Coordinates of N, CA and C and ligand atoms in Angstrom, one line a residue:
M845 N -35.9 1.8 -23.9 CA -34.4 1.7 -24.0 C -33.8 1.8 -22.6
A846 N -32.9 0.9 -22.3 CA -32.3 0.9 -20.9 C -31.6 2.2 -20.6
A847 N -31.8 2.8 -19.4 CA -31.1 4.1 -19.1 C -29.6 3.8 -19.1
R848 N -28.9 4.8 -19.6 CA -27.4 4.6 -19.6 C -26.9 5.2 -18.3
H849 N -26.3 4.3 -17.5 CA -25.8 4.8 -16.2 C -24.4 5.5 -16.4
P850 N -24.1 6.5 -15.6 CA -22.8 7.2 -15.8 C -21.7 6.1 -15.5
A851 N -20.6 6.2 -16.3 CA -19.5 5.2 -16.2 C -19.0 5.1 -14.7
A852 N -19.0 6.3 -14.0 CA -18.5 6.3 -12.7 C -19.2 5.4 -11.7
L853 N -20.5 5.1 -12.1 CA -21.3 4.2 -11.2 C -20.7 2.8 -11.2
K854 N -19.9 2.4 -12.2 CA -19.2 1.1 -12.2 C -18.2 1.0 -11.1
L855 N -17.9 2.1 -10.5 CA -17.0 2.1 -9.3 C -17.7 2.0 -8.0
A856 N -19.0 2.0 -8.0 CA -19.7 2.1 -6.8 C -19.5 0.8 -5.9
L857 N -19.7 -0.4 -6.5 CA -19.5 -1.6 -5.8 C -18.0 -1.8 -5.3
P858 N -17.0 -1.6 -6.2 CA -15.6 -1.7 -5.7 C -15.3 -0.7 -4.6
A859 N -15.9 0.5 -4.7 CA -15.7 1.5 -3.7 C -16.3 1.1 -2.3
A860 N -17.5 0.5 -2.4 CA -18.1 0.0 -1.2 C -17.3 -1.1 -0.5
V861 N -16.9 -2.0 -1.3 CA -16.1 -3.2 -0.8 C -14.8 -2.6 -0.2
G862 N -14.1 -1.7 -0.9 CA -12.9 -1.1 -0.4 C -13.0 -0.4 0.9
A863 N -14.1 0.4 1.0 CA -14.4 1.1 2.3 C -14.6 0.0 3.4
A864 N -15.3 -1.1 3.1 CA -15.6 -2.1 4.1 C -14.3 -2.7 4.6
V865 N -13.4 -3.0 3.6 CA -12.0 -3.5 4.0 C -11.3 -2.6 4.9
A866 N -11.2 -1.3 4.5 CA -10.5 -0.3 5.3 C -11.1 -0.2 6.7
I867 N -12.4 -0.1 6.8 CA -13.1 0.0 8.1 C -12.9 -1.2 9.0
S868 N -12.9 -2.4 8.3 CA -12.8 -3.7 9.1 C -11.4 -3.8 9.6
I869 N -10.4 -3.4 8.8 CA -9.0 -3.5 9.3 C -8.8 -2.5 10.5
G870 N -9.3 -1.3 10.3 CA -9.2 -0.3 11.4 C -9.9 -0.8 12.7
A871 N -11.1 -1.3 12.5 CA -11.9 -1.8 13.7 C -11.1 -2.9 14.4
Y872 N -10.6 -3.9 13.6 CA -9.8 -5.0 14.2 C -8.6 -4.4 14.9
G873 N -7.9 -3.5 14.3 CA -6.7 -2.9 14.9 C -7.0 -2.1 16.2
R874 N -8.3 -1.5 16.2 CA -8.7 -0.8 17.4 C -9.2 -1.6 18.5
L875 N -9.9 -2.7 18.2 CA -10.6 -3.5 19.2 C -9.7 -4.6 19.7
H876 N -8.8 -5.1 18.9 CA -7.9 -6.2 19.2 C -6.9 -5.7 20.2
T877 N -6.6 -6.5 21.2 CA -5.5 -6.1 22.2 C -4.1 -6.4 21.6
P878 N -3.3 -5.4 21.4 CA -2.0 -5.6 20.7 C -1.2 -6.6 21.5
T879 N -0.5 -7.5 20.8 CA 0.2 -8.6 21.5 C 1.6 -8.2 21.8
G880 N 2.1 -7.3 21.0 CA 3.5 -6.9 21.2 C 4.5 -7.9 20.7
V881 N 4.0 -9.0 20.1 CA 4.9 -10.1 19.7 C 5.9 -9.5 18.7
A882 N 7.1 -10.0 18.8 CA 8.2 -9.5 17.8 C 8.9 -10.7 17.2
V883 N 9.0 -10.7 15.9 CA 9.6 -11.8 15.2 C 10.8 -11.1 14.4
S884 N 12.0 -11.5 14.7 CA 13.2 -11.0 14.0 C 13.7 -12.0 13.0
L885 N 14.6 -11.5 12.1 CA 15.2 -12.4 11.1 C 16.7 -12.3 11.2
A886 N 17.4 -13.4 10.8 CA 18.8 -13.4 10.9 C 19.3 -12.2 10.0
G887 N 20.3 -11.5 10.5 CA 20.9 -10.4 9.8 C 20.3 -9.1 10.2
F888 N 19.2 -9.1 10.9 CA 18.6 -7.9 11.4 C 18.7 -7.8 12.9
S889 N 18.8 -6.5 13.4 CA 19.0 -6.3 14.9 C 17.6 -6.4 15.6
S890 N 16.5 -6.3 14.9 CA 15.2 -6.4 15.6 C 14.1 -6.6 14.7
A891 N 12.9 -6.9 15.2 CA 11.7 -7.0 14.4 C 11.4 -5.7 13.7
Q892 N 11.7 -4.6 14.4 CA 11.4 -3.3 13.9 C 12.2 -3.0 12.6
T893 N 13.5 -3.4 12.7 CA 14.3 -3.1 11.5 C 13.9 -4.0 10.3
V894 N 13.5 -5.2 10.6 CA 13.0 -6.1 9.5 C 11.8 -5.4 8.8
K895 N 10.9 -4.9 9.6 CA 9.7 -4.2 9.0 C 10.1 -2.9 8.3
V896 N 11.1 -2.2 8.9 CA 11.5 -1.0 8.2 C 12.1 -1.2 6.8
W897 N 12.9 -2.3 6.7 CA 13.4 -2.6 5.4 C 12.5 -3.3 4.4
L898 N 11.5 -4.1 5.0 CA 10.5 -4.7 4.1 C 9.6 -3.5 3.5
A899 N 9.3 -2.5 4.4 CA 8.6 -1.4 3.9 C 9.3 -0.6 2.8
C900 N 10.7 -0.5 3.0 CA 11.5 0.1 1.9 C 11.4 -0.7 0.6
A901 N 11.4 -2.0 0.7 CA 11.3 -2.8 -0.5 C 9.9 -2.6 -1.1
A902 N 8.9 -2.6 -0.3 CA 7.5 -2.4 -0.9 C 7.4 -1.1 -1.6
T903 N 8.0 0.0 -1.0 CA 8.0 1.3 -1.6 C 8.8 1.4 -2.8
F904 N 9.9 0.7 -2.8 CA 10.8 0.7 -4.1 C 10.0 0.1 -5.2
F905 N 9.3 -1.1 -5.0 CA 8.5 -1.7 -6.1 C 7.3 -0.8 -6.4
G906 N 6.8 0.0 -5.4 CA 5.7 0.9 -5.7 C 6.2 2.0 -6.7
I907 N 7.4 2.4 -6.5 CA 8.0 3.5 -7.4 C 8.1 2.9 -8.8
V908 N 8.6 1.6 -8.9 CA 8.7 0.9 -10.2 C 7.3 0.9 -10.9
Q909 N 6.3 0.6 -10.1 CA 5.0 0.5 -10.6 C 4.5 1.9 -11.1
L910 N 4.8 2.9 -10.4 CA 4.4 4.3 -10.8 C 5.1 4.7 -12.1
V911 N 6.4 4.4 -12.2 CA 7.2 4.8 -13.4 C 6.6 4.0 -14.6
S912 N 6.4 2.7 -14.4 CA 5.8 1.9 -15.5 C 4.4 2.3 -15.9
A913 N 3.6 2.8 -14.9 CA 2.3 3.4 -15.3 C 2.4 4.6 -16.1
L914 N 3.4 5.5 -15.7 CA 3.6 6.7 -16.5 C 4.0 6.3 -18.0
A915 N 4.8 5.3 -18.1 CA 5.2 4.8 -19.5 C 4.0 4.3 -20.2
M916 N 3.1 3.5 -19.5 CA 1.9 2.9 -20.1 C 1.0 4.0 -20.6
Y917 N 0.9 5.1 -19.9 CA 0.0 6.2 -20.2 C 0.7 7.2 -21.1
G918 N 1.9 6.8 -21.7 CA 2.5 7.7 -22.7 C 3.2 9.0 -22.1
R919 N 3.4 9.0 -20.8 CA 4.1 10.1 -20.2 C 5.6 10.0 -20.2
L920 N 6.1 8.9 -20.6 CA 7.6 8.7 -20.7 C 8.0 8.3 -22.1
P921 N 9.1 8.7 -22.6 CA 9.5 8.4 -24.0 C 10.0 7.0 -24.1
V922 N 9.2 6.0 -23.8 CA 9.6 4.6 -24.0 C 8.6 3.9 -24.8
A923 N 8.4 4.3 -26.1 CA 7.3 3.7 -26.9 C 7.6 2.3 -27.3
G924 N 6.5 1.5 -27.5 CA 6.5 0.2 -28.2 C 7.3 -0.8 -27.3
T925 N 7.2 -0.7 -26.0 CA 7.9 -1.8 -25.2 C 6.8 -2.6 -24.6
S926 N 6.6 -3.8 -25.1 CA 5.5 -4.7 -24.7 C 5.7 -5.2 -23.2
W927 N 6.9 -5.1 -22.7 CA 7.2 -5.7 -21.4 C 6.7 -4.7 -20.2
I928 N 6.4 -3.5 -20.6 CA 6.1 -2.5 -19.6 C 4.8 -2.9 -18.8
P929 N 3.7 -3.3 -19.4 CA 2.5 -3.7 -18.7 C 2.8 -4.9 -17.7
V930 N 3.7 -5.8 -18.2 CA 4.1 -7.0 -17.4 C 4.9 -6.5 -16.1
L931 N 5.8 -5.5 -16.4 CA 6.6 -4.9 -15.3 C 5.6 -4.2 -14.3
H932 N 4.6 -3.5 -14.8 CA 3.7 -2.8 -14.0 C 2.9 -3.8 -13.1
R933 N 2.4 -4.8 -13.7 CA 1.6 -5.8 -12.9 C 2.5 -6.5 -11.8
W934 N 3.7 -6.9 -12.2 CA 4.5 -7.7 -11.3 C 5.1 -6.8 -10.2
S935 N 5.5 -5.6 -10.5 CA 6.0 -4.7 -9.5 C 4.9 -4.4 -8.4
G936 N 3.7 -4.3 -8.9 CA 2.5 -4.1 -8.0 C 2.3 -5.3 -7.1
R937 N 2.4 -6.5 -7.6 CA 2.2 -7.7 -6.9 C 3.3 -7.8 -5.8
V938 N 4.6 -7.6 -6.2 CA 5.7 -7.7 -5.3 C 5.7 -6.7 -4.2
A939 N 5.3 -5.5 -4.6 CA 5.1 -4.4 -3.6 C 4.1 -4.8 -2.5
F940 N 3.0 -5.4 -3.0 CA 1.9 -5.8 -2.1 C 2.4 -6.9 -1.2
L941 N 3.1 -7.9 -1.8 CA 3.6 -9.1 -1.0 C 4.6 -8.6 0.1
F942 N 5.4 -7.6 -0.2 CA 6.3 -7.0 0.9 C 5.5 -6.3 2.0
A943 N 4.4 -5.6 1.6 CA 3.6 -4.8 2.5 C 2.8 -5.7 3.5
V944 N 2.3 -6.8 3.0 CA 1.3 -7.6 3.8 C 1.9 -8.1 5.1
P945 N 3.1 -8.8 5.1 CA 3.6 -9.2 6.4 C 3.9 -8.1 7.4
V946 N 4.3 -6.9 6.9 CA 4.6 -5.8 7.7 C 3.3 -5.3 8.4
A947 N 2.2 -5.2 7.6 CA 0.9 -4.7 8.1 C 0.3 -5.7 9.1
L948 N 0.5 -7.0 8.8 CA 0.0 -8.1 9.7 C 0.7 -7.9 11.1
H949 N 2.0 -7.6 11.1 CA 2.6 -7.4 12.4 C 2.1 -6.1 13.0
C950 N 2.0 -5.0 12.3 CA 1.5 -3.8 12.8 C 0.1 -4.0 13.5
L951 N -0.8 -4.7 12.8 CA -2.1 -4.9 13.3 C -2.2 -5.8 14.5
Y952 N -1.4 -7.0 14.4 CA -1.5 -8.0 15.4 C -0.7 -7.6 16.7
A953 N 0.5 -7.0 16.5 CA 1.4 -6.7 17.6 C 1.2 -5.3 18.1
L954 N 0.8 -4.3 17.3 CA 0.8 -2.9 17.7 C -0.6 -2.3 17.7
G955 N -1.5 -2.8 16.8 CA -2.8 -2.3 16.7 C -2.9 -1.0 16.0
F956 N -4.2 -0.5 16.0 CA -4.5 0.9 15.5 C -4.2 1.9 16.6
A957 N -3.1 2.6 16.6 CA -2.7 3.4 17.7 C -2.8 4.9 17.4
S958 N -2.9 5.7 18.5 CA -3.1 7.1 18.3 C -2.3 7.9 19.3
Y959 N -1.2 7.3 19.8 CA -0.5 8.0 20.9 C 0.4 9.2 20.4
S960 N 0.4 9.4 19.1 CA 1.0 10.6 18.5 C 0.4 10.9 17.2
P961 N 0.4 12.2 16.7 CA -0.2 12.4 15.4 C 0.4 11.6 14.3
R962 N 1.7 11.3 14.3 CA 2.4 10.5 13.3 C 1.9 9.1 13.3
V963 N 1.7 8.5 14.5 CA 1.3 7.1 14.6 C -0.2 7.0 14.2
L964 N -1.0 8.0 14.6 CA -2.4 8.0 14.2 C -2.5 8.1 12.6
L965 N -1.8 9.0 12.0 CA -1.8 9.1 10.6 C -1.3 7.8 9.9
H966 N -0.3 7.2 10.5 CA 0.2 6.0 9.9 C -0.8 4.9 10.0
S967 N -1.5 4.8 11.1 CA -2.5 3.7 11.3 C -3.7 4.0 10.3
V968 N -4.1 5.2 10.1 CA -5.2 5.5 9.2 C -4.7 5.2 7.8
L969 N -3.5 5.6 7.4 CA -3.0 5.3 6.1 C -2.9 3.8 5.8
G970 N -2.5 3.1 6.8 CA -2.4 1.6 6.6 C -3.8 1.1 6.2
C971 N -4.9 1.6 6.8 CA -6.2 1.1 6.4 C -6.6 1.6 5.0
V972 N -6.3 2.9 4.7 CA -6.5 3.5 3.4 C -5.8 2.7 2.3
F973 N -4.6 2.3 2.6 CA -3.8 1.6 1.6 C -4.5 0.3 1.1
F974 N -4.9 -0.5 2.1 CA -5.6 -1.8 1.7 C -6.9 -1.5 1.1
G975 N -7.6 -0.5 1.6 CA -8.9 -0.2 1.0 C -8.8 0.2 -0.4
A976 N -7.8 1.2 -0.7 CA -7.6 1.6 -2.1 C -7.2 0.5 -3.0
F977 N -6.3 -0.3 -2.5 CA -5.8 -1.5 -3.2 C -6.9 -2.4 -3.6
T978 N -7.8 -2.6 -2.7 CA -9.0 -3.5 -3.0 C -9.9 -2.9 -4.1
V979 N -10.1 -1.5 -4.0 CA -10.9 -0.9 -5.0 C -10.3 -1.0 -6.4
K980 N -9.0 -0.8 -6.4 CA -8.3 -0.9 -7.7 C -8.4 -2.3 -8.3
M981 N -8.1 -3.3 -7.5 CA -8.2 -4.7 -8.0 C -9.6 -5.1 -8.5
L982 N -10.6 -4.6 -7.8 CA -12.0 -4.9 -8.2 C -12.4 -4.1 -9.4
A983 N -11.8 -2.9 -9.5 CA -12.2 -2.1 -10.7 C -11.5 -2.5 -12.0
L984 N -10.3 -3.0 -11.9 CA -9.5 -3.4 -13.0 C -10.2 -4.2 -14.1
P985 N -10.9 -5.3 -13.7 CA -11.5 -6.1 -14.8 C -12.8 -5.4 -15.4
R986 N -13.3 -4.3 -14.8 CA -14.5 -3.7 -15.3 C -14.3 -2.9 -16.6
R987 N -15.2 -3.2 -17.6 CA -15.1 -2.5 -18.9 C -15.8 -1.2 -18.8
G988 N -15.4 -0.2 -19.5 CA -16.1 1.1 -19.6 C -16.0 2.0 -18.4
L989 N -14.9 1.9 -17.7 CA -14.6 2.8 -16.6 C -14.2 4.1 -17.1
P990 N -14.5 5.2 -16.3 CA -14.0 6.5 -16.8 C -12.5 6.5 -16.9
G991 N -12.0 7.3 -17.8 CA -10.5 7.3 -18.1 C -9.7 7.7 -16.9
W992 N -10.3 8.4 -16.0 CA -9.5 8.9 -14.8 C -9.5 7.9 -13.7
A993 N -10.3 6.8 -13.8 CA -10.5 5.9 -12.6 C -9.2 5.2 -12.2
L994 N -8.6 4.4 -13.2 CA -7.4 3.6 -12.8 C -6.2 4.5 -12.4
P995 N -5.9 5.6 -13.2 CA -4.8 6.5 -12.7 C -5.1 7.0 -11.3
L996 N -6.3 7.4 -11.0 CA -6.6 8.0 -9.7 C -6.5 6.9 -8.6
L997 N -7.0 5.7 -8.8 CA -6.9 4.6 -7.8 C -5.4 4.2 -7.7
G998 N -4.7 4.1 -8.8 CA -3.3 3.7 -8.7 C -2.5 4.8 -7.9
G999 N -2.8 6.1 -8.2 CA -2.2 7.2 -7.5 C -2.4 7.2 -6.1
L1000 N -3.7 6.8 -5.7 CA -4.1 6.8 -4.3 C -3.3 5.7 -3.5
V1001 N -3.2 4.5 -4.2 CA -2.5 3.4 -3.6 C -1.0 3.8 -3.4
F1002 N -0.4 4.4 -4.4 CA 1.0 4.7 -4.3 C 1.2 5.8 -3.3
A1003 N 0.3 6.8 -3.2 CA 0.4 7.9 -2.2 C 0.3 7.4 -0.8
A1004 N -0.6 6.4 -0.6 CA -0.8 5.9 0.7 C 0.5 5.1 1.1
L1005 N 1.0 4.3 0.2 CA 2.2 3.5 0.5 C 3.4 4.4 0.8
T1006 N 3.6 5.5 0.0 CA 4.7 6.4 0.3 C 4.5 7.1 1.6
A1007 N 3.3 7.5 1.9 CA 3.1 8.2 3.2 C 3.3 7.2 4.4
L1008 N 3.0 5.9 4.2 CA 3.2 4.9 5.2 C 4.7 4.8 5.4
W1009 N 5.5 4.8 4.3 CA 7.0 4.7 4.4 C 7.5 5.9 5.2
L1010 N 7.0 7.1 4.8 CA 7.5 8.3 5.4 C 7.3 8.3 6.9
S1011 N 6.1 7.8 7.3 CA 5.6 7.9 8.7 C 6.2 6.7 9.5
S1012 N 7.0 5.8 8.9 CA 7.5 4.7 9.7 C 9.0 4.5 9.4
S1013 N 9.3 4.0 8.2 CA 10.8 3.8 7.9 C 11.6 5.0 7.9
L1014 N 11.2 6.1 7.2 CA 12.0 7.3 7.2 C 12.1 7.9 8.6
W1015 N 11.0 7.8 9.4 CA 11.0 8.3 10.7 C 12.0 7.5 11.6
F1016 N 12.0 6.2 11.3 CA 12.9 5.3 12.0 C 14.4 5.7 11.7
F1017 N 14.7 5.9 10.4 CA 16.0 6.2 10.0 C 16.4 7.6 10.6
A1018 N 15.5 8.5 10.6 CA 15.8 9.9 11.1 C 16.0 9.8 12.6
T1019 N 15.4 8.9 13.4 CA 15.5 8.9 14.8 C 16.5 7.9 15.3
S1020 N 16.7 6.8 14.6 CA 17.6 5.7 15.0 C 18.7 5.5 14.1
G1021 N 18.8 6.2 13.0 CA 19.9 6.0 12.1 C 19.6 4.9 11.1
V1022 N 20.3 4.9 9.9 CA 20.1 3.8 8.9 C 20.9 2.6 9.3
R1023 N 20.1 1.5 9.8 CA 20.8 0.3 10.2 C 19.9 -0.9 10.0
F1024 N 20.5 -2.0 10.0 CA 19.7 -3.3 9.8 C 19.3 -3.9 11.1
Ligands
HEM1631 C1 -2.9 -1.9 8.2 C2 -2.9 -0.9 9.0 C3 -1.7 -0.5 9.8 C4 -1.7 -0.1 11.2 C5 -2.9 0.0 12.1 C6 -0.3 0.2 11.5 C7 0.1 0.6 12.8 C8 1.4 0.8 13.2 C9 1.8 1.2 14.6 C10 0.9 1.6 15.7 C11 3.2 1.3 14.6 C12 4.1 1.7 15.7 C13 4.5 3.1 15.4 C14 5.5 3.7 16.3 O1 5.4 3.6 17.5 O2 6.5 4.2 15.8 C15 3.6 0.9 13.3 C16 4.9 0.8 12.9 C17 5.4 0.5 11.6 N1 4.6 0.3 10.5 FE1 2.6 0.1 10.5 N2 0.5 0.0 10.5 C18 -0.3 -0.4 9.4 C19 0.2 -0.7 8.1 C20 1.5 -0.6 7.7 C21 1.9 -0.9 6.4 C22 1.0 -1.3 5.2 C23 3.3 -0.7 6.4 C24 4.3 -0.8 5.2 C25 4.1 -1.1 4.0 C26 3.7 -0.4 7.7 C27 5.0 -0.1 8.1 C28 5.4 0.1 9.4 C29 6.8 0.2 9.9 C30 8.0 0.0 9.0 C31 6.8 0.5 11.2 C32 8.0 0.7 12.1 C33 8.4 -0.5 12.8 C34 7.7 -0.7 14.1 O3 7.7 0.2 14.9 O4 7.3 -1.9 14.3 N3 2.5 -0.3 8.5 N4 2.5 0.6 12.5

């Protein structure tokens, strides 16, 4: 009779791919010579403020995804609402779509930097965010995962995004004021 593998083993391949994604992003950010290129948008005073507000939008939709996940797992008194899983999926997609252009600019124009503990933490968190997101997306379609797997992965993605926002947008608002 085939040996029954622990359910957690189903996470091994997604975890390996996620780690490879995080390390590759970090290696590119470290080895690539930052270009310093800046792209601004009408209505914003600089490329930096564009990124600061895009990161705010990503984090807002991350919060919507967290709240809808709490509802899906029965932690909020919103029973029998079939649209919650749809809201959860789409808020996650929109949050990711807001984060990608910001991260692309960070990597291409600024690189993986370590000139202060805040910036090093931010750079590491940026890699962790995409690594954890990859693990969650690869784990999702797998049947028989341990019950703690998706909440843990979702929590890690949300925590990384929130810490990215704290180490960049909130820092910007605290040092340069809330402005566009
Ligand atoms: C993928 C890996 C990432 C790396 C290596 C990275 C690196 C950096 C670096 C070095 C800075 C300049 C920090 C400073 O001097 O203040 C920065 C700024 C910033 N990053 Fe990232 N970051 C990454 C991902 C992200 C993600 C995913 C977000 C948001 C969802 C984000 C949002 C920001 C924002 C808002 C700023 C401030 C604007 C700026 O100074 O250009 N970063 N990032």
